[in-house]
């Protein structure tokens, strides 16, 4: 039996989210110049994203999250970019231990989570109860309006081999540098972030090995929805291939027409298998 934790929250419906996103388009367009000028969404935009429930897409349903992500970019490209990062990290955080998810979403179900997953940038040292993390990470989109930020760091194990780890850190513990001056996505708040020996509890950490565990991450024990990542990633790869193929010419016209159809069929087949196994769509 799936339980939604008791708190002042409601389970979101994808149709309601679409309607909420559509309703925000005029507001986001109006605020887009200010977003570009500030190089981040304003506090007003941040509040509206949370109030509309859009920050909770891909958050596990047991915390009141929704099931499906829909684009909201017709309003403001920079804000949509940040929101895409936020909801992607909701899905990623579903792999963390339950204690970490409770700490992040238990008191703040609409928490905004930014992050950057560049290996080899951060350095972690194992200490009693967790790790200390140091480093400077570039292009952390949405960091100035985030509540939590995910960083990647290497920690040398007992055999002297570097282990790639992911850490979740409260924004208040992060130093944000004013480095984002660009022509495109001016308001995406993709600043550099630094940490200097910041302690991260063990339960706020997962290893890359865990994330590649084919549905056997710490969070998979409580979140069945983590299983959708396989079909979702295949769908993303198919879309990426279609975008690239659109600008190419080939003498094999029949083959060119069949390959996207075969890819779509494979994605649909996997979605059907997932529905049969869990009783839920994706």
mmCIF file of C-alpha atoms in Angstrom, residues 43-45 68 76 80 86 121-122 124 148 157 199 203 206 222 224 280:
data_model
loop_
_atom_site.group_PDB
_atom_site.id
_atom_site.type_symbol
_atom_site.label_atom_id
_atom_site.label_comp_id
_atom_site.label_asym_id
_atom_site.label_seq_id
_atom_site.Cartn_x
_atom_site.Cartn_y
_atom_site.Cartn_z
ATOM 1 C CA UNK A 43 11.491 36.158 -5.558
ATOM 2 C CA UNK A 44 8.005 36.696 -6.989
ATOM 3 C CA UNK A 45 8.620 34.173 -9.785
ATOM 4 C CA UNK A 68 4.512 14.002 -15.427
ATOM 5 C CA UNK A 76 10.329 32.546 -19.962
ATOM 6 C CA UNK A 80 11.859 27.101 -17.679
ATOM 7 C CA UNK A 86 14.660 21.392 -10.359
ATOM 8 C CA UNK A 121 35.735 18.993 -9.378
ATOM 9 C CA UNK A 122 34.844 18.481 -5.717
ATOM 10 C CA UNK A 124 35.457 14.849 -0.194
ATOM 11 C CA UNK A 148 19.116 22.618 -1.666
ATOM 12 C CA UNK A 157 38.494 4.812 -0.580
ATOM 13 C CA UNK A 199 30.159 18.686 6.580
ATOM 14 C CA UNK A 203 22.446 9.961 4.715
ATOM 15 C CA UNK A 206 24.860 8.530 -2.505
ATOM 16 C CA UNK A 222 10.508 3.257 -0.847
ATOM 17 C CA UNK A 224 8.690 2.494 -7.066
ATOM 18 C CA UNK A 280 0.852 2.805 -12.947
#
